[in-house]
PDB file of C-alpha atoms in Angstrom:
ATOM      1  CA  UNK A   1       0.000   0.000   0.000  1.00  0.00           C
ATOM      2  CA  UNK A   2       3.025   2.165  -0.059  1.00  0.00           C
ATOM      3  CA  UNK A   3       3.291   5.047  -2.922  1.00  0.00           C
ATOM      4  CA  UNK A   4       6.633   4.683  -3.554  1.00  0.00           C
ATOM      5  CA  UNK A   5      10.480   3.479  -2.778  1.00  0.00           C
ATOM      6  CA  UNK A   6      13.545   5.282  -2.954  1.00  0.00           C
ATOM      7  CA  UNK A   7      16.643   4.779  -3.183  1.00  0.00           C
ATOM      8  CA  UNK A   8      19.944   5.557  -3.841  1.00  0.00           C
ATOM      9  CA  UNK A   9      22.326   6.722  -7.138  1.00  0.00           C
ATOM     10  CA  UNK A  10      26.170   7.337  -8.019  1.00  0.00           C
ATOM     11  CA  UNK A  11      27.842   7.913 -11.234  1.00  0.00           C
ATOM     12  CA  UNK A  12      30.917   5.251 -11.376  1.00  0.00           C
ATOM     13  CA  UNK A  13      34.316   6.135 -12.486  1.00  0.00           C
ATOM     14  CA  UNK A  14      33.551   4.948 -16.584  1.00  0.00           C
ATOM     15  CA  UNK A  15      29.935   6.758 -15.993  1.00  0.00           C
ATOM     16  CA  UNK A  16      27.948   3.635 -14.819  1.00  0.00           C
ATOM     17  CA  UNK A  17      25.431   3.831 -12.745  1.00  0.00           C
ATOM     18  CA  UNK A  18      24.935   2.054  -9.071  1.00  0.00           C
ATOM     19  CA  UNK A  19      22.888   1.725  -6.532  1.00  0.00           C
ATOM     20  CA  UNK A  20      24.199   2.583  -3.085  1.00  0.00           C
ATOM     21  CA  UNK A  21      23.537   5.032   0.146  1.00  0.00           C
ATOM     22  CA  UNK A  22      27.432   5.804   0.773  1.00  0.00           C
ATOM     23  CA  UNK A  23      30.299   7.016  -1.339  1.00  0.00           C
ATOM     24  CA  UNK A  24      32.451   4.169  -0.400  1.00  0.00           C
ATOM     25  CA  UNK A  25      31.508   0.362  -0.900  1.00  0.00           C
ATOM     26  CA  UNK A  26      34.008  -2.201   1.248  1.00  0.00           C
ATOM     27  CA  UNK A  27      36.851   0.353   0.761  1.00  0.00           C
ATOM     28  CA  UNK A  28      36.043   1.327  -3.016  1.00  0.00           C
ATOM     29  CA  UNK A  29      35.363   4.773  -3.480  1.00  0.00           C
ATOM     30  CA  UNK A  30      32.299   4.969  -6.133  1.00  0.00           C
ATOM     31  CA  UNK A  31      33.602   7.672  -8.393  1.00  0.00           C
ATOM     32  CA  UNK A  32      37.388   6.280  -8.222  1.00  0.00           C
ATOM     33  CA  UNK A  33      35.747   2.765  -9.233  1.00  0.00           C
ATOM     34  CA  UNK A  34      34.121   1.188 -12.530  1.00  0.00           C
ATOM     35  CA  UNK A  35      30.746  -0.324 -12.592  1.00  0.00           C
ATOM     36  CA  UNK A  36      32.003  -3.487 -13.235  1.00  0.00           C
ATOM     37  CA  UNK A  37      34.103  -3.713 -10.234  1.00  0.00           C
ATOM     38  CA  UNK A  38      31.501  -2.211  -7.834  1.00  0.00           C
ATOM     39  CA  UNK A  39      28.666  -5.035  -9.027  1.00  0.00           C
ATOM     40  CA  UNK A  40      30.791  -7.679  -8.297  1.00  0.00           C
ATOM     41  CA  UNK A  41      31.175  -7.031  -4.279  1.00  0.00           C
ATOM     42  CA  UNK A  42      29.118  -8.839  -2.404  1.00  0.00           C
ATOM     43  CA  UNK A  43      26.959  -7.234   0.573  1.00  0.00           C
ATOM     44  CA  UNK A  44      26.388  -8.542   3.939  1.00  0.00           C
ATOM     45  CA  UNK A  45      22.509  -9.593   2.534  1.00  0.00           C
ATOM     46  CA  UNK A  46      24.472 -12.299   0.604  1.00  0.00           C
ATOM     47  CA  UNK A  47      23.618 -10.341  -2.760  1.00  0.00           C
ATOM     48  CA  UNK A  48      26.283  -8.355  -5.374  1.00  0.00           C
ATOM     49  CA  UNK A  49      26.121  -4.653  -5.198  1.00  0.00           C
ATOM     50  CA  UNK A  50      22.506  -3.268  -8.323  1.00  0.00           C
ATOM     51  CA  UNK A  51      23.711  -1.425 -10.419  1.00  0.00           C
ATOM     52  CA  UNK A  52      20.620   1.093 -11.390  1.00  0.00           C
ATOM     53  CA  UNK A  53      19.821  -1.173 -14.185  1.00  0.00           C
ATOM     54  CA  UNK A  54      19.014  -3.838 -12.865  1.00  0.00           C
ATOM     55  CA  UNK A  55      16.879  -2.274 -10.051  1.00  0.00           C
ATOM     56  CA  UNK A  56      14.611  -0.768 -12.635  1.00  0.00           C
ATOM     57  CA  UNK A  57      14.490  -4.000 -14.440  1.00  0.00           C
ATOM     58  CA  UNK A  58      13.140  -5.592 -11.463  1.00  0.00           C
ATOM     59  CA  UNK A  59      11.029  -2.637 -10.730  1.00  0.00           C
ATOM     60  CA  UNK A  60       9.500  -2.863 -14.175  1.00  0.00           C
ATOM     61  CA  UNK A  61       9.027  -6.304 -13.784  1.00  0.00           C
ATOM     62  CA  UNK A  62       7.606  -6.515  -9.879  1.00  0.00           C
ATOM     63  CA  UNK A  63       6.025  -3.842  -8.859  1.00  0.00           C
ATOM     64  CA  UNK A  64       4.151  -0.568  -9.653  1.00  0.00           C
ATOM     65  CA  UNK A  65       5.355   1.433  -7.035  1.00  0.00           C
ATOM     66  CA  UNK A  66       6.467   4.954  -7.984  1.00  0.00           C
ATOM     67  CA  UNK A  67      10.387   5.614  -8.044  1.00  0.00           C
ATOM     68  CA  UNK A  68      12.076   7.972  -6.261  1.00  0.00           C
ATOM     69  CA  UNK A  69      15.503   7.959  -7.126  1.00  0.00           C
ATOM     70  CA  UNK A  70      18.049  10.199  -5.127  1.00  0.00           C
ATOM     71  CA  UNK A  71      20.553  11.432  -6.770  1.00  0.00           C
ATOM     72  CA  UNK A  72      23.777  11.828  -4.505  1.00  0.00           C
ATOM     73  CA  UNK A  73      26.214  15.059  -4.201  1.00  0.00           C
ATOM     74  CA  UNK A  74      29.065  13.819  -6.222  1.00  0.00           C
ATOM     75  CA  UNK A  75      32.425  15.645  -6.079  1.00  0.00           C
ATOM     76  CA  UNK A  76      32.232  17.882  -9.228  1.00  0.00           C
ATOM     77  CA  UNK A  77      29.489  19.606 -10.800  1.00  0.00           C
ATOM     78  CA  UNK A  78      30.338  17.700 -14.504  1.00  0.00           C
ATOM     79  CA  UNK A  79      29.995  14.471 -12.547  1.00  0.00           C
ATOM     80  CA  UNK A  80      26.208  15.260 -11.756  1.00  0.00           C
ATOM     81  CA  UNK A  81      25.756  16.517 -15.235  1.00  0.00           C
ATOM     82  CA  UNK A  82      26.802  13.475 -16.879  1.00  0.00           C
ATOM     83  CA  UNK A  83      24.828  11.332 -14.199  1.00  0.00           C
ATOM     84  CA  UNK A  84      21.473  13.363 -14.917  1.00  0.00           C
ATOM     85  CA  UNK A  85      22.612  12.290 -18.944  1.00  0.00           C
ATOM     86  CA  UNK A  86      22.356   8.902 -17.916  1.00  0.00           C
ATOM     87  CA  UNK A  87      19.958   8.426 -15.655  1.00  0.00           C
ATOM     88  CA  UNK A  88      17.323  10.412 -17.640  1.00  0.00           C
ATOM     89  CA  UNK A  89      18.764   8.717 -21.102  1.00  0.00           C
ATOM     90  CA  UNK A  90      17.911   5.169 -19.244  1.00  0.00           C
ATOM     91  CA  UNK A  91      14.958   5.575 -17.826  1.00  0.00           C
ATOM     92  CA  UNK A  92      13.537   6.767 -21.039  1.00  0.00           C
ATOM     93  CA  UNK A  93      14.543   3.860 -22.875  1.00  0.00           C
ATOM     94  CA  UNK A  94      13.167   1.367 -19.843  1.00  0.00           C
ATOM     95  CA  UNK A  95       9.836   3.452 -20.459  1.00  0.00           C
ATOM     96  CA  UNK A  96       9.373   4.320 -16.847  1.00  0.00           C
ATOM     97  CA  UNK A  97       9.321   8.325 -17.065  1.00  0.00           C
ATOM     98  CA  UNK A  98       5.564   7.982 -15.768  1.00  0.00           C
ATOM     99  CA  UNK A  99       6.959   6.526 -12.427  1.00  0.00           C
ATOM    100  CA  UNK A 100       9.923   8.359 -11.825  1.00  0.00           C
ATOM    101  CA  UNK A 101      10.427  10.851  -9.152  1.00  0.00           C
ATOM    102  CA  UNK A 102      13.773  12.637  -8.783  1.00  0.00           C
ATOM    103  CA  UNK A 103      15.177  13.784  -5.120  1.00  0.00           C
ATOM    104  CA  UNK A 104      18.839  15.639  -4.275  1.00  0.00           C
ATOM    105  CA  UNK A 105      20.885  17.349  -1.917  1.00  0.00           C
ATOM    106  CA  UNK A 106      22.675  19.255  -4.277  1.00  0.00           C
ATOM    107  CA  UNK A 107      21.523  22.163  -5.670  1.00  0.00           C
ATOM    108  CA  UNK A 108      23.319  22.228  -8.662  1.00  0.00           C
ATOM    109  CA  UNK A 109      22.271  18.485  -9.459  1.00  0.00           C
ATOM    110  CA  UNK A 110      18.498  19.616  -8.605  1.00  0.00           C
ATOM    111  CA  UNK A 111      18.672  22.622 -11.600  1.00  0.00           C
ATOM    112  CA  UNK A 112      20.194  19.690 -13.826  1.00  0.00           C
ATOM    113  CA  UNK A 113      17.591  17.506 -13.184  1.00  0.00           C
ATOM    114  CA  UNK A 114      15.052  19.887 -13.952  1.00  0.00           C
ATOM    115  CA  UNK A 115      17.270  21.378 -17.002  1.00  0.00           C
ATOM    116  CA  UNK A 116      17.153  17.863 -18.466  1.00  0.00           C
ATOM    117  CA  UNK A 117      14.067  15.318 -16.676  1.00  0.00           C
ATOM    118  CA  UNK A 118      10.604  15.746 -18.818  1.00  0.00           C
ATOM    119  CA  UNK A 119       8.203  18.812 -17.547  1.00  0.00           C
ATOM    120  CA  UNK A 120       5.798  16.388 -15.999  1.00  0.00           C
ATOM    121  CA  UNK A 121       8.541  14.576 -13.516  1.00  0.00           C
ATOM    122  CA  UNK A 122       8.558  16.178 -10.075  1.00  0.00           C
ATOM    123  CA  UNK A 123      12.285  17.383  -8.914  1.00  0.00           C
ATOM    124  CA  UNK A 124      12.585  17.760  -4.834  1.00  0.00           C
ATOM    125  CA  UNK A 125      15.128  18.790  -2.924  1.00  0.00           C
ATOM    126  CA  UNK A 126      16.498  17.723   0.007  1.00  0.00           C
ATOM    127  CA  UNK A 127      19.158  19.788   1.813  1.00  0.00           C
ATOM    128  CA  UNK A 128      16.355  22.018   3.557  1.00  0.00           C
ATOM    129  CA  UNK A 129      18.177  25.651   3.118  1.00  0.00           C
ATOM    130  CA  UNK A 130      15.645  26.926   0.199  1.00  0.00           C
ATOM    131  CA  UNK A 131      12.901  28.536   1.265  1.00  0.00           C
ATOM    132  CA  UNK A 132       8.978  27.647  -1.015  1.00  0.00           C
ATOM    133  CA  UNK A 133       9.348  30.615  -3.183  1.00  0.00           C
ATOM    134  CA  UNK A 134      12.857  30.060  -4.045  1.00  0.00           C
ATOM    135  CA  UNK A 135      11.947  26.146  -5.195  1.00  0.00           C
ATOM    136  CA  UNK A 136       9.079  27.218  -7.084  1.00  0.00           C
ATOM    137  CA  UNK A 137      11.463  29.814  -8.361  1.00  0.00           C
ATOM    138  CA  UNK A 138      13.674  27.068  -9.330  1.00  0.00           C
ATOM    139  CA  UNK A 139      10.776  24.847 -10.750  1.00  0.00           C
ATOM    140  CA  UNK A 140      11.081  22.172  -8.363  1.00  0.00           C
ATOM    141  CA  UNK A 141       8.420  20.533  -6.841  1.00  0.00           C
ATOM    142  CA  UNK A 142       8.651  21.362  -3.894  1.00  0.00           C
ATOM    143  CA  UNK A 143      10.776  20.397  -0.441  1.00  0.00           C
ATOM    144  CA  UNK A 144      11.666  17.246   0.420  1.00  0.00           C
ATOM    145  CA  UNK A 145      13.223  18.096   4.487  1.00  0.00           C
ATOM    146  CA  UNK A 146      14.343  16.488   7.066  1.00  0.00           C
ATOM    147  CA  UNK A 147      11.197  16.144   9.788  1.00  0.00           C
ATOM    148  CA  UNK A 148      13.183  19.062  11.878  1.00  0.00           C
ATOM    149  CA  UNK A 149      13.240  21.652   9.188  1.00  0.00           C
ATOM    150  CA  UNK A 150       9.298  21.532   9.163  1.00  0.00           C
ATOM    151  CA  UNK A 151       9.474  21.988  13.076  1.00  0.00           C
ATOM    152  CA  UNK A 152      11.041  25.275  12.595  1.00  0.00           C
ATOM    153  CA  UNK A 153       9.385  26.377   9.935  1.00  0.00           C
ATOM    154  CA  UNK A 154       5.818  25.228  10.131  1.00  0.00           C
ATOM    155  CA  UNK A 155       4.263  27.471   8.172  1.00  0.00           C
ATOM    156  CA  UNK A 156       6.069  26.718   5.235  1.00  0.00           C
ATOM    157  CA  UNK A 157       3.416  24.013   4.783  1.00  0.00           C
ATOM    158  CA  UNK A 158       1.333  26.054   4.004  1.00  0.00           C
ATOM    159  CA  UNK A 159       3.144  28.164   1.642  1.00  0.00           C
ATOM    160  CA  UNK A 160       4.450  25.372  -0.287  1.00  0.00           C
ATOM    161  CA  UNK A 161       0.462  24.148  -1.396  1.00  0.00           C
ATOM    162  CA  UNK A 162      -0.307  28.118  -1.503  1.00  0.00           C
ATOM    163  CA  UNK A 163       2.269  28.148  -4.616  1.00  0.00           C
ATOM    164  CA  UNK A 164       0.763  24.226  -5.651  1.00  0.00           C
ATOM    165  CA  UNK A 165       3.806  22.141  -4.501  1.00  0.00           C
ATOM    166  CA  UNK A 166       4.072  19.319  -2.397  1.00  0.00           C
ATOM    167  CA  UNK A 167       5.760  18.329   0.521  1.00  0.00           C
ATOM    168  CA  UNK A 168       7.559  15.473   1.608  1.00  0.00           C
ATOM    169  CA  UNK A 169       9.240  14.638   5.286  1.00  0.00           C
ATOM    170  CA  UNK A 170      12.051  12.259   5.880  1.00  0.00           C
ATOM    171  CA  UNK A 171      13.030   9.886   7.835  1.00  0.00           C
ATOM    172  CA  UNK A 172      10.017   9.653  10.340  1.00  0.00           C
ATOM    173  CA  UNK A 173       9.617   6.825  12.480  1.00  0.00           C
ATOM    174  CA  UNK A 174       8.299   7.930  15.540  1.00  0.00           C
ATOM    175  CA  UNK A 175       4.536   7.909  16.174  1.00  0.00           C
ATOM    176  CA  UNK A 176       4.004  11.265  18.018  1.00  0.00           C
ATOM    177  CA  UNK A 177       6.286  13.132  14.385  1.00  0.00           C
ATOM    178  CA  UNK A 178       4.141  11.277  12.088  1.00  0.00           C
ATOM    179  CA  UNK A 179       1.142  11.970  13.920  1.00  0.00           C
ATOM    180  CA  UNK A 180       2.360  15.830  13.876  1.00  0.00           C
ATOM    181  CA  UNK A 181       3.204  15.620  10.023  1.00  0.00           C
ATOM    182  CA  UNK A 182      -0.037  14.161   9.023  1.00  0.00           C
ATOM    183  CA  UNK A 183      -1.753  17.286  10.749  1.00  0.00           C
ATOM    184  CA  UNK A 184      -0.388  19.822   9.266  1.00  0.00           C
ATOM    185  CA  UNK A 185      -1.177  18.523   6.226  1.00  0.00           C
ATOM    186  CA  UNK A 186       2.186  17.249   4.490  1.00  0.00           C
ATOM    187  CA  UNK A 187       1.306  14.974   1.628  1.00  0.00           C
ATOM    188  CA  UNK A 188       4.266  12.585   1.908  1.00  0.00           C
ATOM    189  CA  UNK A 189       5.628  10.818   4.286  1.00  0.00           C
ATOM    190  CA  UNK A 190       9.592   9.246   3.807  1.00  0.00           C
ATOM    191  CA  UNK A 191       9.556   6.106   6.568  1.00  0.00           C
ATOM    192  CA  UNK A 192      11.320   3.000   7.862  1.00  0.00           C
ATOM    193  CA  UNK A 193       8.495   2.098   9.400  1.00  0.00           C
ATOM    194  CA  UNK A 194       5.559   1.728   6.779  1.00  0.00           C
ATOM    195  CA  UNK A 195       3.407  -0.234   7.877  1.00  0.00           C
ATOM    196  CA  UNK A 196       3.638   1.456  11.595  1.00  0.00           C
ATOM    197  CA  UNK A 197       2.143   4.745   9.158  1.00  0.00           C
ATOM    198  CA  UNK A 198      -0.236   2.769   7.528  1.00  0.00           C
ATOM    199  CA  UNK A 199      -2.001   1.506  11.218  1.00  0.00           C
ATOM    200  CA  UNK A 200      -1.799   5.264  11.995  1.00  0.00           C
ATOM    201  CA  UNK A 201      -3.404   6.544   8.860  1.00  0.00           C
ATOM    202  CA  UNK A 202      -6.434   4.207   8.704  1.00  0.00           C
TER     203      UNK A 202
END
């Protein structure tokens, strides 16, 4: 019952894409390393280290969830640029522009993603330092914060749907926050705990 799953994106050293939360996999550095090298480590869970590929593959194949695909801060603007390329270049050939979602920290990855993704994919951002009229400035989406930026600035709720964006709060897996989030009216909801949100919201 969940709207969608994100996850995690870096551009590899011969401009392959991966799937993985941190910069560094067992010691390889994920822009110092190839694709090639990266998918064949093995992680704790007993499986080899998706490469974006094959998570959308499986995606296509398993599920109809939406995607939300973070983008991480890589170490030089021209790295994000060429990682928008590929990403948006690949998930137009897998077809699955109608489910994709695009998040980042990085402000200059967020203008690149909405320089290059189709008009009708929403870009958020992350990093919580832009205020609603400077995304919708931007042409993002709208905010995508941490829980705590939305605790000191409550009213930018508000504002946000005011100027028709939406609003997203991550990570929140405490009862009393997601009790707090769903009253002032934010329309998603980043958790761990999913089905924990799902008892609260019925």
């Amino acid at each position: 019952g969940c709207y969608g799953s994100e996850f995690d994106v870096w551009l590899t050293k011969d401009n392959g894409l991966v799937v993985s939360h941190d910069g560094i996999i067992q010691g390889h550095k994920v822009e110092e390393s190839t694709l090639k090298e990266l998918t064949g480590l093995w992680l704790a869970n007993g499986e080899c280290v998706p490469s974006l590929k094959e998570l959308l593959e499986t995606a296509k194949r398993k599920t109809s969830l939406k995607l939300v695909l973070e983008l991480k801060a890589h170490s030089k603007p021209e790295r994000e640029i060429k990682a928008v390329e590929e990403i948006v270049s690949m998930i137009k050939k897998m077809g699955l522009e109608p489910r994709m979602i695009y998040i980042t920290f990085s402000s200059h990855a967020l203008k690149e993603l909405i320089r290059q993704a189709p008009t009708s994919t929403p870009v958020y951002y992350l990093k919580g330092d832009l205020s609603p009229q400077q995304l919708k400035e931007l042409g993002s989406a709208g905010p995508d914060y941490h829980l705590s930026v939305f605790q000191r600035h409550p009213e930018w709720i508000k504002e946000c749907h005011d100027l028709g964006m939406k609003v997203n709060a991550w990570t929140v897996n405490d009862v009393k926050d997601m009790e707090r989030l769903i009253s002032q009216g934010v329309d998603f909801i980043t958790t761990n705990e999913p089905v924990l949100l799902q008892e609260i919201l019925e």
